[in-house]
Coordinates of C-alpha atoms in Angstrom, one line a residue:
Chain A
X70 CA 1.3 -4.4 41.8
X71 CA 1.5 -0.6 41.0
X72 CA -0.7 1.8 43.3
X73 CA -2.1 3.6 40.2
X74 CA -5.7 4.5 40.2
X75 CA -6.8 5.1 36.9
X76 CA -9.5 7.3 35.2
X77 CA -10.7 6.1 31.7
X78 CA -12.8 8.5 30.0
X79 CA -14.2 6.8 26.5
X80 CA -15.8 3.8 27.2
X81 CA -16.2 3.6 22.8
X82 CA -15.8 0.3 21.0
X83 CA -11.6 1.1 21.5
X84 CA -11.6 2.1 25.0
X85 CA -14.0 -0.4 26.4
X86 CA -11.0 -3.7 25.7
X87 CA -8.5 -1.2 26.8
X88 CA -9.9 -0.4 29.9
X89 CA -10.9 -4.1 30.7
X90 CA -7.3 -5.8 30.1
X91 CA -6.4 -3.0 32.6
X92 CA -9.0 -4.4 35.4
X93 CA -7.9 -7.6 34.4
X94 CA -4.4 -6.6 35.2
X95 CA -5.9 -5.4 38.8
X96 CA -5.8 -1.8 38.5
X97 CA -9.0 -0.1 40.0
X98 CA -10.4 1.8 37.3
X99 CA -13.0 4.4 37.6
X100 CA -15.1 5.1 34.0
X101 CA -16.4 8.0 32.4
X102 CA -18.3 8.2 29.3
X103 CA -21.1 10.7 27.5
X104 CA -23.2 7.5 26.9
X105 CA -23.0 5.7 30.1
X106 CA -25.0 2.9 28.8
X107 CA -21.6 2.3 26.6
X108 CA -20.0 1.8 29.8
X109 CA -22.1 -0.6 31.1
X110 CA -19.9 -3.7 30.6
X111 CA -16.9 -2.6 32.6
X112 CA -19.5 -1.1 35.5
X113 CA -20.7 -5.1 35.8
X114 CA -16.9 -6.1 36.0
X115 CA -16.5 -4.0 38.4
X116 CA -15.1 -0.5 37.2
X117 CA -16.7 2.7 39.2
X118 CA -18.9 5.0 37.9
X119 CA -18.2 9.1 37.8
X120 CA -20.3 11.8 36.2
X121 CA -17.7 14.0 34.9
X122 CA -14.2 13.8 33.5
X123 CA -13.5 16.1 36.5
X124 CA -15.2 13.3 39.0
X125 CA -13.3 10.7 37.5
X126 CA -9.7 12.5 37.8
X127 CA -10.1 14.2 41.0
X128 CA -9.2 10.5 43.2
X129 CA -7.1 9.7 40.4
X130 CA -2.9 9.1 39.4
X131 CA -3.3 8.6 36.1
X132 CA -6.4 9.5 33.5
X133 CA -6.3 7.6 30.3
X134 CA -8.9 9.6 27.8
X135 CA -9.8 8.3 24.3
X136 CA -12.9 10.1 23.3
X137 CA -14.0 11.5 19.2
X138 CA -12.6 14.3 18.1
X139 CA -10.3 16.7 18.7
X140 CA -13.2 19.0 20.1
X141 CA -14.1 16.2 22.6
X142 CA -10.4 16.0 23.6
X143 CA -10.7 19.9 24.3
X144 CA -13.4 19.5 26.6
X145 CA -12.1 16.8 28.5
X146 CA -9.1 18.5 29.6
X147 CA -10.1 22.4 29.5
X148 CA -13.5 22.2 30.1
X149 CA -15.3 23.0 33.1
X150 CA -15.8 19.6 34.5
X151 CA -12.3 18.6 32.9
X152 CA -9.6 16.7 33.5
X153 CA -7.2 19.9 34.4
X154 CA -9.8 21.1 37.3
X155 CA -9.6 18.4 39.6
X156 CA -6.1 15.7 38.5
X157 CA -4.2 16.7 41.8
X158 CA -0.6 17.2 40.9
X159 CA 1.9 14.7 40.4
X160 CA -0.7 13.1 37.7
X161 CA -0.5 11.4 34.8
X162 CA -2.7 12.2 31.9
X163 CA -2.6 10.0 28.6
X164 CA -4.5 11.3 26.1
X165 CA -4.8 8.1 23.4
X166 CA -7.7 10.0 21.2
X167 CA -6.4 10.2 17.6
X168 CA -6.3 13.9 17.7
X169 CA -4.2 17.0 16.3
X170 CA -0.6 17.3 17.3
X171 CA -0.7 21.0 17.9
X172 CA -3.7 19.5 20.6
X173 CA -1.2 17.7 21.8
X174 CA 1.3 20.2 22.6
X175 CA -0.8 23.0 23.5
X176 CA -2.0 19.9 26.6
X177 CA 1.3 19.1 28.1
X178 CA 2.3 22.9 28.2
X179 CA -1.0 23.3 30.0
X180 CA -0.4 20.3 32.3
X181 CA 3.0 21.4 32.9
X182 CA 2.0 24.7 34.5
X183 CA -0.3 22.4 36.7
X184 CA 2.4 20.1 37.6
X185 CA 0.6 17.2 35.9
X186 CA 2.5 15.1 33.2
X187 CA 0.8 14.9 29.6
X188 CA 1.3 12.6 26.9
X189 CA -0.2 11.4 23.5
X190 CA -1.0 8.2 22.7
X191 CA -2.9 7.0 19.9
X192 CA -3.4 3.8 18.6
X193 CA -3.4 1.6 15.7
X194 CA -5.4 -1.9 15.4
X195 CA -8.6 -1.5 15.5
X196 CA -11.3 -2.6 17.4
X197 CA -10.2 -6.4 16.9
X198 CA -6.3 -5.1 17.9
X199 CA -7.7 -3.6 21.5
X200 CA -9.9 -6.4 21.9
X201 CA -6.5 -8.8 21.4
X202 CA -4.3 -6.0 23.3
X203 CA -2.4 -6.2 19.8
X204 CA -2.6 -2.6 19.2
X205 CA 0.3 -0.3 18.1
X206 CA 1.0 2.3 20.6
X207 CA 2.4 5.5 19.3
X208 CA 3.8 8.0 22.4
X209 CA 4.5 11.2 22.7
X210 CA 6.0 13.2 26.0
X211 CA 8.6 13.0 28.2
X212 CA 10.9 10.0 29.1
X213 CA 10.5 9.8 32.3
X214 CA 6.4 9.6 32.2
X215 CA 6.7 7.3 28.8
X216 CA 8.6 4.8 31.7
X217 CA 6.1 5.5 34.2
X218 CA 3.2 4.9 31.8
X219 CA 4.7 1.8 30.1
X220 CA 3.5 -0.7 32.0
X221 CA -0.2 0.3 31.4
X222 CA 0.8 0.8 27.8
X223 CA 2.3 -2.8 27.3
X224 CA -1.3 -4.4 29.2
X225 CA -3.2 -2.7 26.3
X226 CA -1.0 -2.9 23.4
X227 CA 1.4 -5.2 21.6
X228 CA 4.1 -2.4 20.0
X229 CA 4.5 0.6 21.8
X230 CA 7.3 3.0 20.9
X231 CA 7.7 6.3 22.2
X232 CA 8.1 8.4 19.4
X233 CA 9.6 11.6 21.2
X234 CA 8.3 14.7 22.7
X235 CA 4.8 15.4 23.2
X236 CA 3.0 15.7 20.0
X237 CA 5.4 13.3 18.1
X238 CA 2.3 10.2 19.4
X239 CA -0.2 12.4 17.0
X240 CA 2.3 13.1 14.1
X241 CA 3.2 9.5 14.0
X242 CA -0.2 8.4 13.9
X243 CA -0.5 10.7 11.4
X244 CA 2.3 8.9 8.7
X245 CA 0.3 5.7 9.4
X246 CA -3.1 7.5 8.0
X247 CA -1.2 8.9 5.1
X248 CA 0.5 6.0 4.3
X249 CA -2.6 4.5 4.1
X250 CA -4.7 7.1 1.9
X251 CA -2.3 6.9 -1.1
X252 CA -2.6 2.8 -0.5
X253 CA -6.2 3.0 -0.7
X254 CA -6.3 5.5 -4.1
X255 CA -4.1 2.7 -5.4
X256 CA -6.2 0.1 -4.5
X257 CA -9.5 1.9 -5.3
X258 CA -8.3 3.1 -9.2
X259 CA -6.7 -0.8 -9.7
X260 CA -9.8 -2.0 -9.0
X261 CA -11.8 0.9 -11.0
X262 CA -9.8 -0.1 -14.1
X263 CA -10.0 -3.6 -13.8
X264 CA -13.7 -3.4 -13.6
X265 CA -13.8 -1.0 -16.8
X266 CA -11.3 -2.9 -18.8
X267 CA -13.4 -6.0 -18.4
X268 CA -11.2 -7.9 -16.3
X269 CA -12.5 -10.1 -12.7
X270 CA -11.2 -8.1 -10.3
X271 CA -11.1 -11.4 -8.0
X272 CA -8.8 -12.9 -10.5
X273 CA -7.2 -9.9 -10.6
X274 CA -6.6 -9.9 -6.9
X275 CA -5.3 -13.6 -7.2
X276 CA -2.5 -12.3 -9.6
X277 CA -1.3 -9.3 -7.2
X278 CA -2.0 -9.5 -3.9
X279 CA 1.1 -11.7 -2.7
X280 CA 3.9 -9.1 -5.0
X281 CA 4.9 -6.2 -4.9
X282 CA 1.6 -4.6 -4.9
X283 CA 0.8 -6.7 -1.7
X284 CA -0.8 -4.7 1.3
X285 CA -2.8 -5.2 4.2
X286 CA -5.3 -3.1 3.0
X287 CA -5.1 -5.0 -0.2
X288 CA -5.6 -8.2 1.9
X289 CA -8.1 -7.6 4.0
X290 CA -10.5 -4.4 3.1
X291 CA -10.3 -5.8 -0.9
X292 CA -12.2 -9.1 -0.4
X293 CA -14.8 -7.1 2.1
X294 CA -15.6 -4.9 -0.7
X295 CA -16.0 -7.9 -3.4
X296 CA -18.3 -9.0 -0.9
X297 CA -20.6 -5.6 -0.8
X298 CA -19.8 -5.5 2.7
X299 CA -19.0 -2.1 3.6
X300 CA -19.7 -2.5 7.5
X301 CA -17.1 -0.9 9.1
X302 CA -13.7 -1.7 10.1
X303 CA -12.6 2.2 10.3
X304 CA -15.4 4.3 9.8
X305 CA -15.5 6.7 6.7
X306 CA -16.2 9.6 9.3
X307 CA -13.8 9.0 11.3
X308 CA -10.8 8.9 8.3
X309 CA -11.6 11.6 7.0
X310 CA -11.0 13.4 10.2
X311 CA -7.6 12.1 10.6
X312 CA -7.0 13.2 6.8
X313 CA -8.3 16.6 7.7
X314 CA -5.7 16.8 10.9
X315 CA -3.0 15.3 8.9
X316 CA -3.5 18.1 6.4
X317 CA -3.7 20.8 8.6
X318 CA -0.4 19.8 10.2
X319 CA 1.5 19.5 7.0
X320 CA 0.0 23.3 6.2
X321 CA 1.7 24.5 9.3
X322 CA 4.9 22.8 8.5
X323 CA 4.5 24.4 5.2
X324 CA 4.3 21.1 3.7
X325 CA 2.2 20.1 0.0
X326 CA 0.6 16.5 0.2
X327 CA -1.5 16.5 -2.9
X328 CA -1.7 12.3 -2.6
X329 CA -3.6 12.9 0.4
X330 CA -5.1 15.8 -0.5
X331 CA -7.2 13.6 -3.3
X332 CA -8.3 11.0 -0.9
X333 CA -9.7 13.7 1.5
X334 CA -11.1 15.2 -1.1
X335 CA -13.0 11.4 -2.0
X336 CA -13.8 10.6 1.4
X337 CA -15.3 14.1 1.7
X338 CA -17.4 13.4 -0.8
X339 CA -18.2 9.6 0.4
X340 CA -19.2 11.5 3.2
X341 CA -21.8 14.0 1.5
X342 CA -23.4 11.1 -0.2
X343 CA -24.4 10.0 3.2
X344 CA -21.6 7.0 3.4
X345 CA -20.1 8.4 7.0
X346 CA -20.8 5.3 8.6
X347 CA -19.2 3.1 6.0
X348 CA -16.3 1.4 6.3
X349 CA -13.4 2.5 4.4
X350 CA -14.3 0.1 1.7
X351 CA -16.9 2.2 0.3
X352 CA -14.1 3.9 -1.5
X353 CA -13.5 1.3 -4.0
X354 CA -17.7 1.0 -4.5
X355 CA -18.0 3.9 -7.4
X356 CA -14.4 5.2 -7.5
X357 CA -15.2 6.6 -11.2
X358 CA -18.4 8.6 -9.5
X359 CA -16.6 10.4 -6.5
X360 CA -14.0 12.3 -9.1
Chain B
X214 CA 9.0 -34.5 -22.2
X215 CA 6.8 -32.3 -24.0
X216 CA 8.5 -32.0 -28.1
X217 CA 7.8 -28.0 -27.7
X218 CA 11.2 -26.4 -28.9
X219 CA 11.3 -23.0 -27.8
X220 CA 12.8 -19.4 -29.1
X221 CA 13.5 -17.2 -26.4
X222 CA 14.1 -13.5 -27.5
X223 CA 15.3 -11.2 -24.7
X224 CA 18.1 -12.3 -22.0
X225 CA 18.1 -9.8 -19.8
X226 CA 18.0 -9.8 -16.1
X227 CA 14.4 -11.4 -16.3
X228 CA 15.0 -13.7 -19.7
X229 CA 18.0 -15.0 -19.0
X230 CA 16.6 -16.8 -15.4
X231 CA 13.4 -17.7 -17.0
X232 CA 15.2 -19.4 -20.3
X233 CA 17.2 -21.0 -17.7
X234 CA 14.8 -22.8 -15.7
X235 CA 13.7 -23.8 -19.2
X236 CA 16.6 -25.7 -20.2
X237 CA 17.0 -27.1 -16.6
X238 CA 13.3 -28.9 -17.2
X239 CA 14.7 -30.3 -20.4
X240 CA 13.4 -27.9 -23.4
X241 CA 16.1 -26.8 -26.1
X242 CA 15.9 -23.5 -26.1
X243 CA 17.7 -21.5 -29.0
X244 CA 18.1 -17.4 -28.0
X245 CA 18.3 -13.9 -29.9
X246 CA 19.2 -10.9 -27.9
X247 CA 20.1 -7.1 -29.7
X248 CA 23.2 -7.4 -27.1
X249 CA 24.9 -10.8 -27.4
X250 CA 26.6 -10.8 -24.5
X251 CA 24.1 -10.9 -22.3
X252 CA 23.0 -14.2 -23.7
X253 CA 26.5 -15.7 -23.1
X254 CA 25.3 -17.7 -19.8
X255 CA 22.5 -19.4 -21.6
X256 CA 24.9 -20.4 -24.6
X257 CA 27.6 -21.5 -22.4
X258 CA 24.5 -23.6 -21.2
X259 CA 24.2 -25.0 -24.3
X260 CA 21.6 -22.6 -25.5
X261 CA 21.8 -22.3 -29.5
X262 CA 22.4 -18.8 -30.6
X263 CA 19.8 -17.3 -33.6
X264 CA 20.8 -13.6 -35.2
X265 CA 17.3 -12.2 -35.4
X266 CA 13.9 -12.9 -34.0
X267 CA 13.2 -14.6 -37.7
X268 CA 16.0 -17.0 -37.8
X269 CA 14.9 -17.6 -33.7
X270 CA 11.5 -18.4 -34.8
X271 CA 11.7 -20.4 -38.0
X272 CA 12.4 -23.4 -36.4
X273 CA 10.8 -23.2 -33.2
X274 CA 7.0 -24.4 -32.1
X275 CA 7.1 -21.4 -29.1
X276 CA 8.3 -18.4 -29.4
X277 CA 8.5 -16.2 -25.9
X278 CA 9.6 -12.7 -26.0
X279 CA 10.5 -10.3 -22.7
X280 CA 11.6 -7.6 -24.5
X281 CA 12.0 -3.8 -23.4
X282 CA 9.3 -1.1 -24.5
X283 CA 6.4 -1.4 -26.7
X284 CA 8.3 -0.8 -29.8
X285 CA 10.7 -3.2 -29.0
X286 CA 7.5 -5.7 -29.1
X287 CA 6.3 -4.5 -32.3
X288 CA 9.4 -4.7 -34.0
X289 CA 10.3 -8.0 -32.2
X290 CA 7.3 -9.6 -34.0
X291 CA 6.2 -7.0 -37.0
X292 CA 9.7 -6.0 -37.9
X293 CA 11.3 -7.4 -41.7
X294 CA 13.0 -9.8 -39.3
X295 CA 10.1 -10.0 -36.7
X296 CA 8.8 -13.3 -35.4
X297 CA 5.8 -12.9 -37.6
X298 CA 7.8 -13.6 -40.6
X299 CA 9.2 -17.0 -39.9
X300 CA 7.0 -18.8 -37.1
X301 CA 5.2 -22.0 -39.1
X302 CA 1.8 -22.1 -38.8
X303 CA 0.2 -23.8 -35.8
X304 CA 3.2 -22.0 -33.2
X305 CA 2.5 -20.7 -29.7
X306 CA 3.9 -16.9 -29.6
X307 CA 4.2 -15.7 -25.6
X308 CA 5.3 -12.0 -25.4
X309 CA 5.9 -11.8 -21.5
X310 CA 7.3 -8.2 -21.9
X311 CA 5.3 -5.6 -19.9
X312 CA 3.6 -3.5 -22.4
X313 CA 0.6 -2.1 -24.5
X314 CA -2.8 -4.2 -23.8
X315 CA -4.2 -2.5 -27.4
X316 CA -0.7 -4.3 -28.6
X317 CA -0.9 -7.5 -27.4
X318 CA -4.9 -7.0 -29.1
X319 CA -3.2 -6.3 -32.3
X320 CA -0.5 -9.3 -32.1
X321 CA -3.3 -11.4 -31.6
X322 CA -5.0 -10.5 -34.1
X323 CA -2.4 -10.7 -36.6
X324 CA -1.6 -14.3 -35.3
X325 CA -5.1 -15.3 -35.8
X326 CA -4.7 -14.2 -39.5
X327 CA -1.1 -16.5 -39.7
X328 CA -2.6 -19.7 -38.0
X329 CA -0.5 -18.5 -34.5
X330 CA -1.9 -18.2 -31.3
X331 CA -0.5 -15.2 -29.4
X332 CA -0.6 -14.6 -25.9
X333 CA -0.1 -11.8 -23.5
X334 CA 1.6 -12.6 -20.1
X335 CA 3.6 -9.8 -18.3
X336 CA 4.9 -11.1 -15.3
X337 CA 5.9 -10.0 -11.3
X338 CA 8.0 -10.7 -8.9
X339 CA 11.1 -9.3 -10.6
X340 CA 15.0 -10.6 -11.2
X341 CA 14.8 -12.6 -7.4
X342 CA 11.3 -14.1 -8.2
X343 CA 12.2 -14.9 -12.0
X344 CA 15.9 -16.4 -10.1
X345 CA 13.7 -18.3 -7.8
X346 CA 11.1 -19.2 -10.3
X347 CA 8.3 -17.6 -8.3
X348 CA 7.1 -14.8 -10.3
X349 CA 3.4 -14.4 -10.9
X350 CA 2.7 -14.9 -14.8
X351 CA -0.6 -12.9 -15.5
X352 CA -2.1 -14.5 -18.9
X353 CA -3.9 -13.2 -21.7
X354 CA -5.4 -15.1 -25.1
X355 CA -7.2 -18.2 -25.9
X356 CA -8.3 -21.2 -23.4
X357 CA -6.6 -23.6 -25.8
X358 CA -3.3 -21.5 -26.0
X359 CA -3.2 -21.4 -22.2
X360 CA -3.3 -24.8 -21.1
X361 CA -0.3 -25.4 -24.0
X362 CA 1.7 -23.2 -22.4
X363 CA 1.1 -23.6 -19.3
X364 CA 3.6 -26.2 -18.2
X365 CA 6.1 -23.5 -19.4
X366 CA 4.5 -20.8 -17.2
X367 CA 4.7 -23.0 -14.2
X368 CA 8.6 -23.6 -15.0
X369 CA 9.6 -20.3 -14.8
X370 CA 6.4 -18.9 -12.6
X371 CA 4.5 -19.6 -9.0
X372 CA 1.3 -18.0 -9.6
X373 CA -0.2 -18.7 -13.2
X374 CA -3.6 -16.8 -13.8
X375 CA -5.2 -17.1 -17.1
X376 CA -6.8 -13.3 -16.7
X377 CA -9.1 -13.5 -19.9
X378 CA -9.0 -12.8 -23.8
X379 CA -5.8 -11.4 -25.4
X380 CA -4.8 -8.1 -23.4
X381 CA -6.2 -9.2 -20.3
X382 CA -2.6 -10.2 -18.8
X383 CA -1.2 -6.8 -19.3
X384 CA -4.0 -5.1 -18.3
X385 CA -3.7 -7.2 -14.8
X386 CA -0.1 -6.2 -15.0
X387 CA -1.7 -2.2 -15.1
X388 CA -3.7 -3.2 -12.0
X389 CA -0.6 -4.2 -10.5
X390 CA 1.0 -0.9 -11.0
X391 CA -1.6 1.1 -10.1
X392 CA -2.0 -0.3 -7.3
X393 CA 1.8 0.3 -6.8
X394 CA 1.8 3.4 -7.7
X395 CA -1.2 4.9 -5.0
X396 CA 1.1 3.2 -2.6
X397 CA 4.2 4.7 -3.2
X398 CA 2.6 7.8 -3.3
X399 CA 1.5 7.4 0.6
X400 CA 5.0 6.4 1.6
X401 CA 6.7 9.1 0.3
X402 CA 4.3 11.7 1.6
X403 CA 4.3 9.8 5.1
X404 CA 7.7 10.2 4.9
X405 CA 8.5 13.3 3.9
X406 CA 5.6 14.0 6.8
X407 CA 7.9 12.1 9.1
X408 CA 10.7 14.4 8.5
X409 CA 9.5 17.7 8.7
X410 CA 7.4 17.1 11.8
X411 CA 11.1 16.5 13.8
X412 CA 10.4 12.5 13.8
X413 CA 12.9 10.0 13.7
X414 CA 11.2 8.1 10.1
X415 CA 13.2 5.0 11.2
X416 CA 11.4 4.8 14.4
X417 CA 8.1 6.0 12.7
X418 CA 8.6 2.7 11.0
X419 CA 8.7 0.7 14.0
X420 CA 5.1 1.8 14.8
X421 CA 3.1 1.3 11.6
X422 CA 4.8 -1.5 9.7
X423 CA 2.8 -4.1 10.7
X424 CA -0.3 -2.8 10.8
X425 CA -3.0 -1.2 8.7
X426 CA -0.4 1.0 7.2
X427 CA 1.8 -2.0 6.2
X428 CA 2.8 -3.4 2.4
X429 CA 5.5 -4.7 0.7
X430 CA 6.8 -1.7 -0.5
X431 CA 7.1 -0.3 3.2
X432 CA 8.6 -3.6 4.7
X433 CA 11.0 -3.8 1.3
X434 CA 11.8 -0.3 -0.5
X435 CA 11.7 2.1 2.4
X436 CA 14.4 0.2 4.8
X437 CA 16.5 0.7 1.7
X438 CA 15.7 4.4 0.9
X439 CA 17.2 4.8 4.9
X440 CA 20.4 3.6 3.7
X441 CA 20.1 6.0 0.7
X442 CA 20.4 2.9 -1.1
X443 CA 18.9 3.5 -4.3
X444 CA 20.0 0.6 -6.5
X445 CA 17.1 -0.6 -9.0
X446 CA 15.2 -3.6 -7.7
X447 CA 12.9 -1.7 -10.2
X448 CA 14.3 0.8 -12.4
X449 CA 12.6 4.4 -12.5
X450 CA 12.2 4.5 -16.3
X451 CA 10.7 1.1 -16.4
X452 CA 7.7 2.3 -14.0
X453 CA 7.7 5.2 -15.3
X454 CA 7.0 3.4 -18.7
X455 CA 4.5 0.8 -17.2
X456 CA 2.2 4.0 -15.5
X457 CA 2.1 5.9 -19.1
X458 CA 0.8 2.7 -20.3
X459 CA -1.7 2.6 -17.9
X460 CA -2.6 5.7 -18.3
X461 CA -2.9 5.5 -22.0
X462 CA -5.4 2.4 -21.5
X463 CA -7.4 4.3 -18.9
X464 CA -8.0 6.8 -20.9
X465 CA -9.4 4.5 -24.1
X466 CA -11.8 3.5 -21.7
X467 CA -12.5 7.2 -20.6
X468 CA -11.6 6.5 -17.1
X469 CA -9.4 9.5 -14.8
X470 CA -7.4 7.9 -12.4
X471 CA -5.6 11.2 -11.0
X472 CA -3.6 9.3 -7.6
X473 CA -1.8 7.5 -10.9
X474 CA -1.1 10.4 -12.8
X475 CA 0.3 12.0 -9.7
X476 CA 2.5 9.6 -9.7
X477 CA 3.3 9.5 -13.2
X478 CA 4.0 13.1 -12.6
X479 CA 6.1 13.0 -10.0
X480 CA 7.8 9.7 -11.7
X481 CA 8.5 11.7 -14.9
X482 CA 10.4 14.7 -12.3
X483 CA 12.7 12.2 -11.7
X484 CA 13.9 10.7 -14.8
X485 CA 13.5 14.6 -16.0
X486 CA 16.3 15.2 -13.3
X487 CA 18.3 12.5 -14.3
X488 CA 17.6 9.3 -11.7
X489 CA 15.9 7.3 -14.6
X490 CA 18.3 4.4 -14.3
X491 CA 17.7 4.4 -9.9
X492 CA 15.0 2.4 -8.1
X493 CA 11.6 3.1 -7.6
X494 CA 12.6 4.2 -3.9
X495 CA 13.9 7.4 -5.3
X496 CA 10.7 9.0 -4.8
X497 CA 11.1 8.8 -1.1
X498 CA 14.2 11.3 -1.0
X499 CA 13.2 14.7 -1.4
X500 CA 9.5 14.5 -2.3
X501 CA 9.0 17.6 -1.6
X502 CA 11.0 19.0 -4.3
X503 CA 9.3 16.6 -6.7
X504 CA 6.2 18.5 -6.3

């Protein structure tokens, strides 16, 4: 049994599984959350309450942190009551927020000067993948903390690959959401034609989901949509902020991605008719009415 | 044994395994090809060679046709030696080439006039599934026609989908490649992401193939673009045909679909810089210089 005491700040829908396979594993875990009432499940297991980001760190090794927005990350860390004002030395902070690369960077150079080692680590999965500790582990930061780290990583995760310095967990992350914007324009014009050319778009599906035009989002976000049910997997909100991030990162490197240019652009829009919450499904609801 | 003897027009990669599994299940199959030679196989087989789509038809009660462009399907059956002016009345004309939806309208519609029934059905899967007799056969024209020809479809296919009314099959085929296309689109900007952000796209891979990210084309065409191995499983000019269809049908029914004219775009950059004859993959090598 490691002797690492762990700090998890996000007690979300994500971070609530991840931090219970980790009790389960019998690491003590102290919790931190805005809402404490989302915390509430892994307080009856057993996991300690602290007030602050800087109360949960400050009896800590290693602070795992998966909070909203790149913002939230900010204040986590930097803040008054953050992470960097009370993690004594020789910590480990592991920052698994979807969040910007430059973020990233800008964290580890910080933690360096404090003598505290930073990495990135978002995830892929979804709330059924954390729930399964099936998620995809992308990691960015130095080698030696990636090995110190992996253990915890491989209790919450099924693939985890460290994907080079720090920043490279972000940017990786970041080919997954882009990858999957041009998939769902794709997916959301092939169904907008079918529908104005007259066709079933289930029979359609029946025809092209096991060739070459076969995807996961094809597989499962398709049917939920044929169904009206736009609860959400991934929320609308949520990918448009990764799009946003992956956009401003390929601006610094200088880099033009009109594919996912357009489906920022259509999310934003989902998003000003009030569909933030959706899942996102909703694109393929009125494709012809976002353009 | 069905008493259907069948004309097969077009013995290239895809014709000549699909007119084989034909003759395998018993039919006699008599072929027309402009090249000859790439019929030799099938008349080694025992396949009976015919010099023009007339002479192929006169005798036959099916005609199928997998030809190359849209005007090789016109001519094929409207030319002064076209299918049209030799098939008897009461014959069964399959044109299985990808192409036009308003032609395969048209074709019908002329067939109606001659006492033929014409049907649409583009297929995918391409020369491995029409080898392996797994392609998915997407079908357009009459109830009656379908269930004629459907013991033929399930010779050479493994998913056979009567789509709707004539033009229905090719317009499924269209959602197939739109679909395609928004995909392909997302890889190559993920990758060319993946580069200029200093990652390793290999290992990028590693992390997002099996998730939410994941398709065929990523699990299929991009291992292959990392061993610049840009040999046609589909040929750049052939997509690049199948998306100006689309386009061309979208836009009869008034409908933008900008992710697929991106990629006809980009698509149309390539062949413009002479890679028409490569794989689809090609857009993953130097996207940005595409743009």
């Amino acid at each position: 049994m490691s002797s690492e005491s762990i700090a998890f700040i996000g007690t979300g829908v994500m971070g609530r599984s991840m931090a219970s396979h980790l009790m389960d594993a019998g690491y003590s875990v102290a919790v931190y959350n805005r809402t404490r009432s989302k915390a509430e499940e892994l307080l009856e297991k057993g996991a300690l309450w602290r007030d602050s980001p800087a109360a949960a760190a400050e009896d800590a090794s290693v602070v795992i942190t998966i909070v909203g927005y790149p913002e939230d990350v900010a204040e986590t860390y930097l803040g008054d009551k953050g992470v960097f004002s009370t993690l004594p030395k020789g910590g480990l902070a592991i920052d698994m927020t979807t969040s910007k690369p430059k973020l990233a960077e800008l964290l580890w150079e910080r933690g360096r000067e404090l003598g505290i080692s930073v990495m990135d680590a978002p995830v892929s999965g979804g709330d059924l993948g954390a729930r399964e500790a099936r998620l995809s582990i992308m990691v960015g930061g130095d080698e030696e903390a990636f090995f110190r780290a992996k253990p915890l990583f491989e209790i919450m995760g099924g693939i985890v690959v460290h994907q080079g310095e720090a920043g490279a967990g972000q940017k990786t992350k970041m080919c997954n959401q882009i990858a999957i914007a041009g998939g769902m324009i794709g997916l959301a014009e092939s169904l907008s034609y079918a529908k104005k050319a007259g066709l079933r778009p289930e029979t359609v599906l029946q025809s092209i989901q096991s060739g070459a035009a076969g995807s996961w989002s094809m597989t499962n976000l398709v049917p939920r949509a044929f169904r009206d049910d736009y609860a959400p997997g991934f929320f609308v909100k949520h990918f448009l902020k990764d799009l946003k991030i992956a956009l401003e990162s390929a601006d610094e490197l200088k880099l033009d991605l009109p594919g996912t240019e357009l489906a920022a652009r259509l999310y934003e829009k989902l998003v000003s008719l009030g569909f933030e919450d959706l899942g996102t499904q909703a694109l393929f609801r009125n494709y012809e009415e976002l353009l």
